C-alpha positions as YAML, in Angstrom:
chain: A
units: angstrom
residues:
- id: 1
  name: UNK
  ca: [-37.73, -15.65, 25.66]
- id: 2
  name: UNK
  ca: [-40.72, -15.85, 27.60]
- id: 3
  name: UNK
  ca: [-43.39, -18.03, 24.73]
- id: 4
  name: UNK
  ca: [-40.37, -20.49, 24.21]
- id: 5
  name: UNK
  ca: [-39.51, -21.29, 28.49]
- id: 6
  name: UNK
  ca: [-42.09, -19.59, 30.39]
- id: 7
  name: UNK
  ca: [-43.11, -23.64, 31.33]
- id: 8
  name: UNK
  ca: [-40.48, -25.84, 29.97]
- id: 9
  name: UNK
  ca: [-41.33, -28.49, 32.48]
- id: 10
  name: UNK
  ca: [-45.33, -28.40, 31.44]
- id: 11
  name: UNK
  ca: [-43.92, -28.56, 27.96]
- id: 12
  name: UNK
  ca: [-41.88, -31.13, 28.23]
- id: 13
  name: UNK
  ca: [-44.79, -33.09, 29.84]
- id: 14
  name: UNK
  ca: [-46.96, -32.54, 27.42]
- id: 15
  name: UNK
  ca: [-45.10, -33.96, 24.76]
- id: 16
  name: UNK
  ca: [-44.31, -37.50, 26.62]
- id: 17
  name: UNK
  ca: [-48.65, -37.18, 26.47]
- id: 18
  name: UNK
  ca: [-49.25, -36.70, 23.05]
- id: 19
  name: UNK
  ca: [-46.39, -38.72, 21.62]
- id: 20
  name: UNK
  ca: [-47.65, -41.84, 23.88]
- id: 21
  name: UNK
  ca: [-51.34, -41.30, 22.40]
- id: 22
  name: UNK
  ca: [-49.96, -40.56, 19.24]
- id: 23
  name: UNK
  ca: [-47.38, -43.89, 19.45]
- id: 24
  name: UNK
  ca: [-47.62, -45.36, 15.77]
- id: 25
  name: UNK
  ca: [-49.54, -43.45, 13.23]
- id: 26
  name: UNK
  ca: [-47.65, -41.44, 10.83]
- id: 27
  name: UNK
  ca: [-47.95, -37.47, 10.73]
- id: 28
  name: UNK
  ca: [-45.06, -37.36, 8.46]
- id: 29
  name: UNK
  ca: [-44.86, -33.58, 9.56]
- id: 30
  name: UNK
  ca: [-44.16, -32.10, 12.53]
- id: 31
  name: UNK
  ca: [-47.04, -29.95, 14.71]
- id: 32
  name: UNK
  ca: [-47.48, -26.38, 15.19]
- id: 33
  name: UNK
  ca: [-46.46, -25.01, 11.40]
- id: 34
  name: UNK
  ca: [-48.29, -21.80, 10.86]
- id: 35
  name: UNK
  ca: [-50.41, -20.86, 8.00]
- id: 36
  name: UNK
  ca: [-48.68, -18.87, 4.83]
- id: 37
  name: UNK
  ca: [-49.80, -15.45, 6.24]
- id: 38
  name: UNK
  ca: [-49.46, -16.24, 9.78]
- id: 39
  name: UNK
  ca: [-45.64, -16.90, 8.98]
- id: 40
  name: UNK
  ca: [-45.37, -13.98, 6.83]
- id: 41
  name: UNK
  ca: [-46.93, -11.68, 9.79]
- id: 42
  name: UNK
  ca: [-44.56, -13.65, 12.35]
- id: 43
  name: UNK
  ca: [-41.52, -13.04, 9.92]
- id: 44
  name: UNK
  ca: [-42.58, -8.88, 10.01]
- id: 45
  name: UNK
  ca: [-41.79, -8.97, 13.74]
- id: 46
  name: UNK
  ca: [-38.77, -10.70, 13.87]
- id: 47
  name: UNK
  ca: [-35.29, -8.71, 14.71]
- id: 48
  name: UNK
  ca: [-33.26, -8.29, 11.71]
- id: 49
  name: UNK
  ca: [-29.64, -8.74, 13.38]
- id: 50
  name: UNK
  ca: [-26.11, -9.77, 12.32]
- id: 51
  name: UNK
  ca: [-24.82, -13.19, 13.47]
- id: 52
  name: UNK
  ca: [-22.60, -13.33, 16.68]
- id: 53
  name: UNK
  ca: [-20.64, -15.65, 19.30]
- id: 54
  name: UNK
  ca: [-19.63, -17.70, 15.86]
- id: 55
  name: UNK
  ca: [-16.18, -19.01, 17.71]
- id: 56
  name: UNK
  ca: [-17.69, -20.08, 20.60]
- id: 57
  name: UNK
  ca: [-20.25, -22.43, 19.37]
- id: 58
  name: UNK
  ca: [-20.30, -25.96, 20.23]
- id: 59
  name: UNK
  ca: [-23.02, -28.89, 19.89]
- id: 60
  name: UNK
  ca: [-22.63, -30.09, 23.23]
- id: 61
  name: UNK
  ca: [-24.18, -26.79, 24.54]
- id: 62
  name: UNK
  ca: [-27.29, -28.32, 23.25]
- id: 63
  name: UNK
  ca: [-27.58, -31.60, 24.96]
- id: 64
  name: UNK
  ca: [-29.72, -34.20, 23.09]
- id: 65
  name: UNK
  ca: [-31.21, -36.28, 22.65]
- id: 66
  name: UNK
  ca: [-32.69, -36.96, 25.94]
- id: 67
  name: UNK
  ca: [-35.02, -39.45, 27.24]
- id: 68
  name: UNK
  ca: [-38.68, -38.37, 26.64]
- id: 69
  name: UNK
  ca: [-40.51, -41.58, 27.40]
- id: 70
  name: UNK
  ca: [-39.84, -45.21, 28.95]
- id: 71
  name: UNK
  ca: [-36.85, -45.83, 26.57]
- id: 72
  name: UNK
  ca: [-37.47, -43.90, 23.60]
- id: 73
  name: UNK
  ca: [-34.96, -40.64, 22.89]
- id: 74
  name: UNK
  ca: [-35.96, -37.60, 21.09]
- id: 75
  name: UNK
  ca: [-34.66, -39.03, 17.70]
- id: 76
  name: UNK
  ca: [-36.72, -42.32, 18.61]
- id: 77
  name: UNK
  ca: [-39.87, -40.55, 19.02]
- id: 78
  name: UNK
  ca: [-39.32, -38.40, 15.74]
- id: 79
  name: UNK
  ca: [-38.99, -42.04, 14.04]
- id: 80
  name: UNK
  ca: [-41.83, -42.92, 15.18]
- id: 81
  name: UNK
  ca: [-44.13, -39.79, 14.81]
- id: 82
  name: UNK
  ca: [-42.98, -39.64, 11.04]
- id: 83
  name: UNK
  ca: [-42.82, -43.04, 10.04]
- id: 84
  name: UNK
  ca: [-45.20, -45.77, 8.64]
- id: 85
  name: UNK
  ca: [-45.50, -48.69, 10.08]
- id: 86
  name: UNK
  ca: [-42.77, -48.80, 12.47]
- id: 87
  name: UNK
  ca: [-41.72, -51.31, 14.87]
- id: 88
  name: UNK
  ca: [-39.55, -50.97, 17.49]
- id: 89
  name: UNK
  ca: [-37.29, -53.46, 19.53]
- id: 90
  name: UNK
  ca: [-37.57, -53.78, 23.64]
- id: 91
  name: UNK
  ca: [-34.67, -50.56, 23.48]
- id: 92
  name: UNK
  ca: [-37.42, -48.33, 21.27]
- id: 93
  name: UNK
  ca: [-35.10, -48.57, 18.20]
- id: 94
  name: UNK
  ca: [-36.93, -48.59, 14.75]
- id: 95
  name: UNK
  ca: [-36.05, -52.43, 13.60]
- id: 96
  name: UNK
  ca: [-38.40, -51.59, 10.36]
- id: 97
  name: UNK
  ca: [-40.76, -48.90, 8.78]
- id: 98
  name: UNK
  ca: [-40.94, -46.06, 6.07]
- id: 99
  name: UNK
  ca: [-39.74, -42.55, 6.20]
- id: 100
  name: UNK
  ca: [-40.50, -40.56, 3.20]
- id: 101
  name: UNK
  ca: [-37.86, -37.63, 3.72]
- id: 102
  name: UNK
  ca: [-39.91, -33.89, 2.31]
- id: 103
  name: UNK
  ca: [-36.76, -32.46, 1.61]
- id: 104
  name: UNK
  ca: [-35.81, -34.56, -1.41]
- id: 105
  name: UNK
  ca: [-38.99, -36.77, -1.93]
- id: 106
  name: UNK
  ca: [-37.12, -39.94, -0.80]
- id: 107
  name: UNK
  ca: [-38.70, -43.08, 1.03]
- id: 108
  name: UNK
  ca: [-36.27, -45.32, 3.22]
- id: 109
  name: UNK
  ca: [-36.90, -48.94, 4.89]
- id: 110
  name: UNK
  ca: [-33.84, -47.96, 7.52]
- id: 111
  name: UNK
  ca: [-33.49, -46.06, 10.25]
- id: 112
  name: UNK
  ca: [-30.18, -45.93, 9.58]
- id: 113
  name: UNK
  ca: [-30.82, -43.67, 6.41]
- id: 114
  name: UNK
  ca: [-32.29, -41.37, 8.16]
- id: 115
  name: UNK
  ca: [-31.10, -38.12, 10.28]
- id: 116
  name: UNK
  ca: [-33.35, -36.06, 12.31]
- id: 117
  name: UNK
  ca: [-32.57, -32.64, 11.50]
- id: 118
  name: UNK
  ca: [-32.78, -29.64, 13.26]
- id: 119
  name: UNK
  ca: [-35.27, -27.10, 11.37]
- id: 120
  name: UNK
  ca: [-33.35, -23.69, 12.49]
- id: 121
  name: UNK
  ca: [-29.73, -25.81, 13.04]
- id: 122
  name: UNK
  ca: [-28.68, -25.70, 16.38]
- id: 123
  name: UNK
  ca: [-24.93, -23.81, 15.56]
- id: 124
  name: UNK
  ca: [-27.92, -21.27, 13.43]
- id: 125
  name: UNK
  ca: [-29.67, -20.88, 16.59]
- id: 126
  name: UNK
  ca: [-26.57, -20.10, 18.47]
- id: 127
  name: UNK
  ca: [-25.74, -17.83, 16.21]
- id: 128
  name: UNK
  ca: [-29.31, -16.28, 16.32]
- id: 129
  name: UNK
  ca: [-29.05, -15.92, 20.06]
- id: 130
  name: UNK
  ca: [-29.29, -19.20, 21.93]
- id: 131
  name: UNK
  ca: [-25.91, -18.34, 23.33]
- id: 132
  name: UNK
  ca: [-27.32, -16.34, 25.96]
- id: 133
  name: UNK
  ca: [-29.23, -18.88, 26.89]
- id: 134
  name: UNK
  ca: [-29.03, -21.35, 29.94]
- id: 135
  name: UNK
  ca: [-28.19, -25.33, 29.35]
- id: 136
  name: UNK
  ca: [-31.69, -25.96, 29.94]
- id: 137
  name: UNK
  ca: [-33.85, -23.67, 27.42]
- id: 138
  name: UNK
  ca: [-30.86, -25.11, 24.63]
- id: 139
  name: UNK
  ca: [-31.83, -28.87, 26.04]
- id: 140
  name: UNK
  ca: [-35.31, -28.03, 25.14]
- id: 141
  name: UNK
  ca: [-34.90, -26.37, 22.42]
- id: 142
  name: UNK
  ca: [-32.48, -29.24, 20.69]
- id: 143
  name: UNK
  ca: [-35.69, -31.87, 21.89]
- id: 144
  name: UNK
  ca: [-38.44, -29.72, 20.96]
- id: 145
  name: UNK
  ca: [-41.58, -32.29, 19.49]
- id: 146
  name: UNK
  ca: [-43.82, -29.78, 20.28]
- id: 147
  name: UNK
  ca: [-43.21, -27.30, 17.37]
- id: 148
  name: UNK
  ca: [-41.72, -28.26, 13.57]
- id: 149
  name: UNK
  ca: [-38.34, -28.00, 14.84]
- id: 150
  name: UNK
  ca: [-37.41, -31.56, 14.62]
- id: 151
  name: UNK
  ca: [-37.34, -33.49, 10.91]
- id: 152
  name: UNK
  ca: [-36.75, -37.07, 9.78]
- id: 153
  name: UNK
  ca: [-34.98, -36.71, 6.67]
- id: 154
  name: UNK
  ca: [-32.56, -38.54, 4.39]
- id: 155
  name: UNK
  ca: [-29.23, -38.66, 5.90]
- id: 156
  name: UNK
  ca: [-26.73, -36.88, 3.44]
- id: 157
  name: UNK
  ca: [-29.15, -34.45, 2.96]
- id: 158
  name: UNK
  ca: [-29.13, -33.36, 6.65]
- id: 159
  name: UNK
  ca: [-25.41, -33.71, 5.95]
- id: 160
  name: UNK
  ca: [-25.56, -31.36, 2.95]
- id: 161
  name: UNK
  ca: [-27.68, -28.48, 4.64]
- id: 162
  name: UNK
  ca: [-25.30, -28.28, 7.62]
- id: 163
  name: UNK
  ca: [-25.67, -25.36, 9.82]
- id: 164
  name: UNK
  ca: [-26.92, -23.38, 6.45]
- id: 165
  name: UNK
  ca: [-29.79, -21.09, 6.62]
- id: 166
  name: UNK
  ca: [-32.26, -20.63, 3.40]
- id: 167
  name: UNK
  ca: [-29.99, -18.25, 1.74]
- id: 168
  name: UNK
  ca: [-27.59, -21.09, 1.02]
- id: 169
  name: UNK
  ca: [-29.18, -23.95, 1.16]
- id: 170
  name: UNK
  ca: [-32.97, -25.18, 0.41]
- id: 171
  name: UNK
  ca: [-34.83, -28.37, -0.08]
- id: 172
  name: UNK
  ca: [-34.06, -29.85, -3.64]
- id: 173
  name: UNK
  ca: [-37.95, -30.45, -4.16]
- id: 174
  name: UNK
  ca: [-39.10, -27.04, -4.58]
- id: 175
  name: UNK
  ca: [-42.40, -28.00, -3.98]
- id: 176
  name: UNK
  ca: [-41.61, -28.19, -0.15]
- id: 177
  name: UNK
  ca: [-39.95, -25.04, -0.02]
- id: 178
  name: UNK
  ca: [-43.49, -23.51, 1.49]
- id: 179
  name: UNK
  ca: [-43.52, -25.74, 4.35]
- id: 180
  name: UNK
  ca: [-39.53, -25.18, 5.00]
- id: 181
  name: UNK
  ca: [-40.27, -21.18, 5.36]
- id: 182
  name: UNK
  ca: [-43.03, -21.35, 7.35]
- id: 183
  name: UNK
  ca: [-41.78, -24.00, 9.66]
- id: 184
  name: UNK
  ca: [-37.95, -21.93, 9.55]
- id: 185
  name: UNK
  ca: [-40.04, -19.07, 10.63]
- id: 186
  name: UNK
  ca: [-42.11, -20.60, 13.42]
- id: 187
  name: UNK
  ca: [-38.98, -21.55, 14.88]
- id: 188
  name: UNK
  ca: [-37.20, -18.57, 15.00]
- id: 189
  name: UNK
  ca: [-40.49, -16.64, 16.18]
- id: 190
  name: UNK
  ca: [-41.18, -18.81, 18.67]
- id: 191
  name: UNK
  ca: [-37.55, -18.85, 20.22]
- id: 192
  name: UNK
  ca: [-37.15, -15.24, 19.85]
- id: 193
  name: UNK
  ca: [-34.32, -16.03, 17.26]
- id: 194
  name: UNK
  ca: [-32.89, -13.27, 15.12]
- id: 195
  name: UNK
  ca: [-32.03, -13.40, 11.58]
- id: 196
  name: UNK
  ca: [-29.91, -11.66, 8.52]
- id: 197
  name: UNK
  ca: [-31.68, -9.37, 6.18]
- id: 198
  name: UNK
  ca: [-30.38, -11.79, 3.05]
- id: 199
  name: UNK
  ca: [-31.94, -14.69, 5.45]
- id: 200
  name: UNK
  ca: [-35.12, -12.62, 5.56]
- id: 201
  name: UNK
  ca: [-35.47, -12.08, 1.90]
- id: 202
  name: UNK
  ca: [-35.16, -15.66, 1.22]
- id: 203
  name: UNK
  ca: [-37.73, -16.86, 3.36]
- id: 204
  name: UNK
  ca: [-40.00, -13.99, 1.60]
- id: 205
  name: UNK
  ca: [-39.28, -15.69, -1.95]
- id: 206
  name: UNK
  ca: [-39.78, -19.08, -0.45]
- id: 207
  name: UNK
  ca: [-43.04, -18.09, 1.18]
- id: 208
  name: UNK
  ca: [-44.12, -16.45, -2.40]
- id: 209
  name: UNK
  ca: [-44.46, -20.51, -3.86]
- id: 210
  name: UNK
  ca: [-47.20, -20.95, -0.97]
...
């Protein structure tokens, strides 16, 4: 555990810093995703483990989304890193912008139609191991703007992935599917996350279209 919480609290400082500077241009994709053979070395080192705890996950073991800065939330702040244009009302909710959505090459003009999704889902995590973790490290970990954890993507497609890892479920534009393995693996290296053998293989295929 010790590269994902050894300074949660200089973390989570750092990130009210950079998304203040960084306050309405549009990355479109989140920070920190790792090169094609970086994530293929990362994904060499990672535990290959069967899933546990299954029955005793639930969401609210994962509080979020929490304040980060003034009145923005977590999901506020993803709006705004990975948006065009966006405005936001005296409450720091999007009242108009862009989101183009990776996962399915959509663009939407509404917050509304769009989810922030969890990279490595947070019941996958679980799962994975975050259930030996404390409230706090699954706080940060469900708020995490630092790494490419956190997605703005079109709604029912956050809907249709679920708690699904790659073996079942991948991005409809294939053309993405680089990016979703090497950001899927940052994730789970940098939280110290297991994963399944058939999980491993299909991040392996998926990092082959890099």
């Amino acid at each position: 555990m010790k590269r994902a919480f050894a300074a949660v609290t200089a973390t989570l400082s750092l990130v009210v810093a950079l998304t203040a500077a960084t306050a309405g241009t549009a990355n479109a994709t989140p920070p920190n995703i790792p090169s094609a053979s970086t994530a293929a070395s990362r994904l060499a080192t990672l535990t290959v483990a069967a899933e546990s705890h299954q029955s005793t996950y639930d969401r609210s073991l994962f509080p979020h989304w929490i304040t980060i800065s003034g009145t923005c939330n977590t999901r506020e702040e993803v709006l705004k890193r990975d948006g065009t244009n966006v405005v936001t009302d005296s409450s720091c909710a999007a009242t108009s912008g862009r989101w183009y959505s990776p996962y399915d090459g959509a663009t939407w003009t509404a917050a509304s139609d769009v989810d922030i999704d969890h990279m490595v889902p947070l019941a996958e995590a679980w799962r994975s191991g975050a259930w030996a973790w404390t409230t706090a490290q699954r706080q940060a970990y469900a708020n995490d703007l630092g790494g490419p954890e956190l997605w703005a993507v079109t709604d029912n497609v956050n809907q249709a992935k679920g708690d699904q890892d790659p073996t079942t479920w991948k991005p409809s534009l294939t053309s993405f599917w680089c990016t979703y393995a090497r950001a899927w693996i940052q994730v789970k290296w940098y939280y110290n996350l297991t994963l399944q053998s058939a999980e491993k293989s299909a991040l392996t295929s998926m990092l082959n279209t890099c």
